[in-house]
mmCIF file of C-alpha atoms and ligand atoms in Angstrom:
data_model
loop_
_atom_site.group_PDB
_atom_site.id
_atom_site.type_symbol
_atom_site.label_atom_id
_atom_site.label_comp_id
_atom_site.label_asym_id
_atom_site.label_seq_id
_atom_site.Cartn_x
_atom_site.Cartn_y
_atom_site.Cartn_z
ATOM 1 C CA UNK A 1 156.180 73.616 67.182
ATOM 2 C CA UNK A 2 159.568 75.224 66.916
ATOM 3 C CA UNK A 3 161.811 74.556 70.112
ATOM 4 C CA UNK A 4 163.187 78.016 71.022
ATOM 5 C CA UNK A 5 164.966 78.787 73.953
ATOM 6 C CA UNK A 6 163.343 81.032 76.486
ATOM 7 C CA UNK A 7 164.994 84.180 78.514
ATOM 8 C CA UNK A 8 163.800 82.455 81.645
ATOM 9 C CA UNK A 9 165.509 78.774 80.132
ATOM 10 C CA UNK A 10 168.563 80.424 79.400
ATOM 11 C CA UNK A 11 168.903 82.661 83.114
ATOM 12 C CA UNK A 12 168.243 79.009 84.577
ATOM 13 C CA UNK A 13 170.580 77.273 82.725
ATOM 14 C CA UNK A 14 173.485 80.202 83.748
ATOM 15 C CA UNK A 15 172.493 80.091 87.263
ATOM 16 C CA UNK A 16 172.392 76.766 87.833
ATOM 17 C CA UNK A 17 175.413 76.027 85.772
ATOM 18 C CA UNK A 18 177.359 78.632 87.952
ATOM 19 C CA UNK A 19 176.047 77.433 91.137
ATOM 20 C CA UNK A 20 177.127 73.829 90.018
ATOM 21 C CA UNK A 21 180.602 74.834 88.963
ATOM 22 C CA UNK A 22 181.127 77.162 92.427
ATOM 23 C CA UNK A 23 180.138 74.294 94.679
ATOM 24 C CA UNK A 24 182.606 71.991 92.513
ATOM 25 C CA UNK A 25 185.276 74.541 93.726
ATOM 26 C CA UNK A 26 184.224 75.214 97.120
ATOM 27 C CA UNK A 27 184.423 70.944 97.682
ATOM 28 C CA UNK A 28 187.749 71.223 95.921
ATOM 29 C CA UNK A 29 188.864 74.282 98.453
ATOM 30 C CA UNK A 30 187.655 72.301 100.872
ATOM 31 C CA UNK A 31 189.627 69.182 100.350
ATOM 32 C CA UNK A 32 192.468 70.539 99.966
ATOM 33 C CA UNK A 33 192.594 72.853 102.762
ATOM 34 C CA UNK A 34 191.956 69.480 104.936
ATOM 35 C CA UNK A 35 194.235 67.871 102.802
ATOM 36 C CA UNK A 36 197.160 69.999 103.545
ATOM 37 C CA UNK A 37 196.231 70.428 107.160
ATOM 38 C CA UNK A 38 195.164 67.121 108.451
ATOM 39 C CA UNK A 39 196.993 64.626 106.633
ATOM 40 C CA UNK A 40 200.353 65.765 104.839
ATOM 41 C CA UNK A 41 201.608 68.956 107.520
ATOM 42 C CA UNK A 42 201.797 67.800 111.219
ATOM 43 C CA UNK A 43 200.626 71.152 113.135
ATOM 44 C CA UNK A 44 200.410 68.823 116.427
ATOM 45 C CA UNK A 45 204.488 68.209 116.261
ATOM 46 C CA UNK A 46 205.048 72.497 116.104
ATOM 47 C CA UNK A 47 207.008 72.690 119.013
ATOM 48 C CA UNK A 48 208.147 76.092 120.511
ATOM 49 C CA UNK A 49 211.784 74.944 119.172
ATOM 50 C CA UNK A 50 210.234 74.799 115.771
ATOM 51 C CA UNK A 51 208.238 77.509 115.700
ATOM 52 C CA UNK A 52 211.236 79.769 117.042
ATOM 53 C CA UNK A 53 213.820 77.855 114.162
ATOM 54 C CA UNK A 54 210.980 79.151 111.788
ATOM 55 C CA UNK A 55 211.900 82.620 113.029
ATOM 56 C CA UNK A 56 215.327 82.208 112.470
ATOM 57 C CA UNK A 57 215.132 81.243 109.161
ATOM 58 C CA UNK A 58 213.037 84.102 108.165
ATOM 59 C CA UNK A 59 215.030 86.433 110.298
ATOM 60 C CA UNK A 60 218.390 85.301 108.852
ATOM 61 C CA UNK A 61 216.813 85.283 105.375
ATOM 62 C CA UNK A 62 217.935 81.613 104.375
ATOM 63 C CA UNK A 63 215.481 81.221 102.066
ATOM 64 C CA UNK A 64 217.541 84.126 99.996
ATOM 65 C CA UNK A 65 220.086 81.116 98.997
ATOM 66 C CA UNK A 66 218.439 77.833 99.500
ATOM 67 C CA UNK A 67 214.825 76.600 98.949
ATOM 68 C CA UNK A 68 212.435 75.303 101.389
ATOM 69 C CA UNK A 69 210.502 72.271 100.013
ATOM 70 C CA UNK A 70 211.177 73.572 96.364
ATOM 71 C CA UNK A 71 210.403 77.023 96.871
ATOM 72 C CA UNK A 72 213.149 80.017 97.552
ATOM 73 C CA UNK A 73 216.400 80.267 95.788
ATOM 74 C CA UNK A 74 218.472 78.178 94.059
ATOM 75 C CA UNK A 75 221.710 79.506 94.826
ATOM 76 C CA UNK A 76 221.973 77.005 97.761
ATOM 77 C CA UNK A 77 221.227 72.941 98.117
ATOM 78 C CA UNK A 78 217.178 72.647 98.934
ATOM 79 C CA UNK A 79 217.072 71.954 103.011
ATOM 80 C CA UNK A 80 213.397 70.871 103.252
ATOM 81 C CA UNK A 81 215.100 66.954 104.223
ATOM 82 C CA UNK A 82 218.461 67.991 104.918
ATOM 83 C CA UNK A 83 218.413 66.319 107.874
ATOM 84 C CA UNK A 84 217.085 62.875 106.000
ATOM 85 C CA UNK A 85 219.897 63.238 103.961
ATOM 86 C CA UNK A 86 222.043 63.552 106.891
ATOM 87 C CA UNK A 87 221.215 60.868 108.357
ATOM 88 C CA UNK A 88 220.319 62.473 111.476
ATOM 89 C CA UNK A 89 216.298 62.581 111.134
ATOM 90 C CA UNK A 90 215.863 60.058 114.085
ATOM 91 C CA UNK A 91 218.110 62.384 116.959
ATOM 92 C CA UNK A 92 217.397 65.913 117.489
ATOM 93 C CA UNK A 93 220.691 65.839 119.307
ATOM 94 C CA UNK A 94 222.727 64.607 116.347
ATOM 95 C CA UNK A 95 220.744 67.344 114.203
ATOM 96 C CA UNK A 96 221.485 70.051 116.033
ATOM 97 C CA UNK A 97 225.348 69.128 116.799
ATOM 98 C CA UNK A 98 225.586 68.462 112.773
ATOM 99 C CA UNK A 99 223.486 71.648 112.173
ATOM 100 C CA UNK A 100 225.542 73.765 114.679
ATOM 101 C CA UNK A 101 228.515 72.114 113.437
ATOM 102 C CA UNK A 102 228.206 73.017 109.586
ATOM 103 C CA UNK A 103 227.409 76.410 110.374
ATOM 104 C CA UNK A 104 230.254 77.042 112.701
ATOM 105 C CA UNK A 105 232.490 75.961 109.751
ATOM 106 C CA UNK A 106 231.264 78.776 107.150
ATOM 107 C CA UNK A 107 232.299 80.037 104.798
ATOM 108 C CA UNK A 108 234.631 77.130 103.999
ATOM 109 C CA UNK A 109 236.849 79.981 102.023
ATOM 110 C CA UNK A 110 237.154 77.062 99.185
ATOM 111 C CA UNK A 111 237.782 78.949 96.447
ATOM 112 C CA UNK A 112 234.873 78.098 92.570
ATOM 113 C CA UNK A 113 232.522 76.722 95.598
ATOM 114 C CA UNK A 114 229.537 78.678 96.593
ATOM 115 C CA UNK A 115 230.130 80.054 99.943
ATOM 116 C CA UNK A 116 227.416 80.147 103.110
ATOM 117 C CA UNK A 117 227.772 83.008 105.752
ATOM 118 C CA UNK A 118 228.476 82.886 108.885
ATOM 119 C CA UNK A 119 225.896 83.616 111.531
ATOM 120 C CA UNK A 120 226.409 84.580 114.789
ATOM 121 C CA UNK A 121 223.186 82.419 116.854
ATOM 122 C CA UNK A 122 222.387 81.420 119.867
ATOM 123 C CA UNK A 123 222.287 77.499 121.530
ATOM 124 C CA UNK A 124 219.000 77.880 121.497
ATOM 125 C CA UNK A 125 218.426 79.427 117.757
ATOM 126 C CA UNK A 126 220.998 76.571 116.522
ATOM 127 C CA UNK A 127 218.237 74.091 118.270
ATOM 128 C CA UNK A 128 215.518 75.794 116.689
ATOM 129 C CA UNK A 129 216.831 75.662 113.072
ATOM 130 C CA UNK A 130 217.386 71.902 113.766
ATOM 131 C CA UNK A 131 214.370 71.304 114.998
ATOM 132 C CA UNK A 132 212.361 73.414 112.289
ATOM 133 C CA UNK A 133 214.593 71.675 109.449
ATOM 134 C CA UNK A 134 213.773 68.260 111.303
ATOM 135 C CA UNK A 135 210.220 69.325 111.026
ATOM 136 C CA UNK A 136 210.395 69.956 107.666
ATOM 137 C CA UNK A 137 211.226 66.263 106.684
ATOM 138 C CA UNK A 138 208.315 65.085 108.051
ATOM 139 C CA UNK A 139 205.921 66.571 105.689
ATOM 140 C CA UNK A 140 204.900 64.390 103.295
ATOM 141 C CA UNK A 141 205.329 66.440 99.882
ATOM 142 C CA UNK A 142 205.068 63.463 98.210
ATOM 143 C CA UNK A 143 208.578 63.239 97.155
ATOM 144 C CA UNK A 144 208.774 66.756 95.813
ATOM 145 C CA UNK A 145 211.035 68.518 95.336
ATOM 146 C CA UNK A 146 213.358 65.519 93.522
ATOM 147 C CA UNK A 147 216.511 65.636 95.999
ATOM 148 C CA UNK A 148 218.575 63.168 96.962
ATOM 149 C CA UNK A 149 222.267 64.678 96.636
ATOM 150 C CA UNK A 150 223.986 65.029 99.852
HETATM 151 C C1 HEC B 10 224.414 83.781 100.914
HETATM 152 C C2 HEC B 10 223.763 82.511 100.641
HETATM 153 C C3 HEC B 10 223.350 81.639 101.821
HETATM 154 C C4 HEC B 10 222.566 81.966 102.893
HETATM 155 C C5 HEC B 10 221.922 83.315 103.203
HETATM 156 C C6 HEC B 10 222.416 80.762 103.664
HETATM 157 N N1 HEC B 10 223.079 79.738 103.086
HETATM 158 FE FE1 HEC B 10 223.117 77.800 103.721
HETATM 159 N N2 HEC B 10 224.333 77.308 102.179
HETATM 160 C C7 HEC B 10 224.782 78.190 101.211
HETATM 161 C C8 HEC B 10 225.660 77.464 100.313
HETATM 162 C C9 HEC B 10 226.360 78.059 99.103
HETATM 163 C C10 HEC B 10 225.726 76.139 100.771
HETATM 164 C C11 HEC B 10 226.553 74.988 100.188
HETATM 165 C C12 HEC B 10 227.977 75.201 100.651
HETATM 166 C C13 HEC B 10 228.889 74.062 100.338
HETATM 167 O O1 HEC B 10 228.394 72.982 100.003
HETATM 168 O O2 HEC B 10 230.095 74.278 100.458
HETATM 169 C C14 HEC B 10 224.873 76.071 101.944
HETATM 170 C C15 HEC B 10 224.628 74.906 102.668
HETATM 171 C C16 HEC B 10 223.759 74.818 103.727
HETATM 172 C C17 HEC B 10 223.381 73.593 104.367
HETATM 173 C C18 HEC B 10 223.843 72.202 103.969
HETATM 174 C C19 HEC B 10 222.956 71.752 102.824
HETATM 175 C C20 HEC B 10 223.252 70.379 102.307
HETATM 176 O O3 HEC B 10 222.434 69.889 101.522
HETATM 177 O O4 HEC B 10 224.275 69.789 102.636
HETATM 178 C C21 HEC B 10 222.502 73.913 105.360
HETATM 179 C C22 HEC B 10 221.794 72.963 106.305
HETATM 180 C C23 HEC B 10 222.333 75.339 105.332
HETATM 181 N N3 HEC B 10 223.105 75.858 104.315
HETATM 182 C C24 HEC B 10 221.519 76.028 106.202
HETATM 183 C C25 HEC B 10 221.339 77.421 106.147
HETATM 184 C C26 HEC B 10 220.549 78.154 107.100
HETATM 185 C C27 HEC B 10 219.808 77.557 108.270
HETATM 186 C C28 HEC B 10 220.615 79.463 106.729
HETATM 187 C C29 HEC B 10 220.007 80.670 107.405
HETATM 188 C C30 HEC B 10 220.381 80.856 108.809
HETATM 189 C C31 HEC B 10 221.425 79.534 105.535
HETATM 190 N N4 HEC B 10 221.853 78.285 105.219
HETATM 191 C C32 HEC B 10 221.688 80.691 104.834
HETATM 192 C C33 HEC B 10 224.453 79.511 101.080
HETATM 193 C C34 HEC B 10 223.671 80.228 101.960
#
């Protein structure tokens, strides 16, 4: 007998093969949803300092110069572990004075360098930003993006 392929084979074989290949992505949705949440982000360390230095980047638009953890401009050094490359990552306090420090001293007016505004924020918004960018070194992005100038 000649092996032919039914209509009723065929409507199997393209349901079940799409019903195989959405569950593949639904697991993979799945994992990496819990992936980014539960093991490389740390939601439970979101302080109201953070949250508010998240603000104040977004309100001031930093992410118009520099990049965030690879992603934003590239008119300005990446900040995502500034504050590792600082040296300050273990003291909030030394963050924030070296934070609030730098930015007090902009623009540096040196002239062929690229120059960073000056912004007129509060002791409280200088905390946040240091606290947000302390934040951001502790995600692991597993080493991206490549940065270790500074
Ligand atoms: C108009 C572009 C511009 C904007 C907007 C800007 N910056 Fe910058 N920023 C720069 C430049 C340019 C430098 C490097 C200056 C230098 O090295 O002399 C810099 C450097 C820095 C550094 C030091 C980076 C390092 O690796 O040493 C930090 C931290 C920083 N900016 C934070 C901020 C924050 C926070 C904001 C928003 C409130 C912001 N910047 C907005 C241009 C900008």
């Amino acid at each position: 007998m000649r092996e032919v392929m039914t209509k009723s084979m065929a409507r199997n074989i393209f349901y079940g093969g799409s019903l195989f290949f959405i569950l593949i992505f639904v697991g993979l949705t799945m994992h990496s949803h819990r992936y980014i949440v539960t093991t490389s982000t740390n939601a439970e360390t979101l302080t109201e300092s953070v949250v508010l230095g998240k603000h104040v980047w977004e309100k001031h638009a930093c992410i118009n110069c520099h990049s965030l953890l690879g992603e934003g401009a590239y008119f300005a050094p990446e900040v995502g572990n500034v504050m590792i490359r600082w040296g300050v990552d273990d003291d909030p306090d030394a963050a924030y004075e070296t934070l609030r420090g730098w930015m007090e001293a902009m623009p540096t007016g040196i002239e062929g360098r690229r120059q960073m505004p000056a912004f007129e924020l509060t002791d409280e918004e200088y905390r946040g930003l240091a606290d947000f960018l302390l934040w951001t070194g502790t995600i692991d992005t597993q080493g991206w993006p490549p940065n270790d100038a500074g």
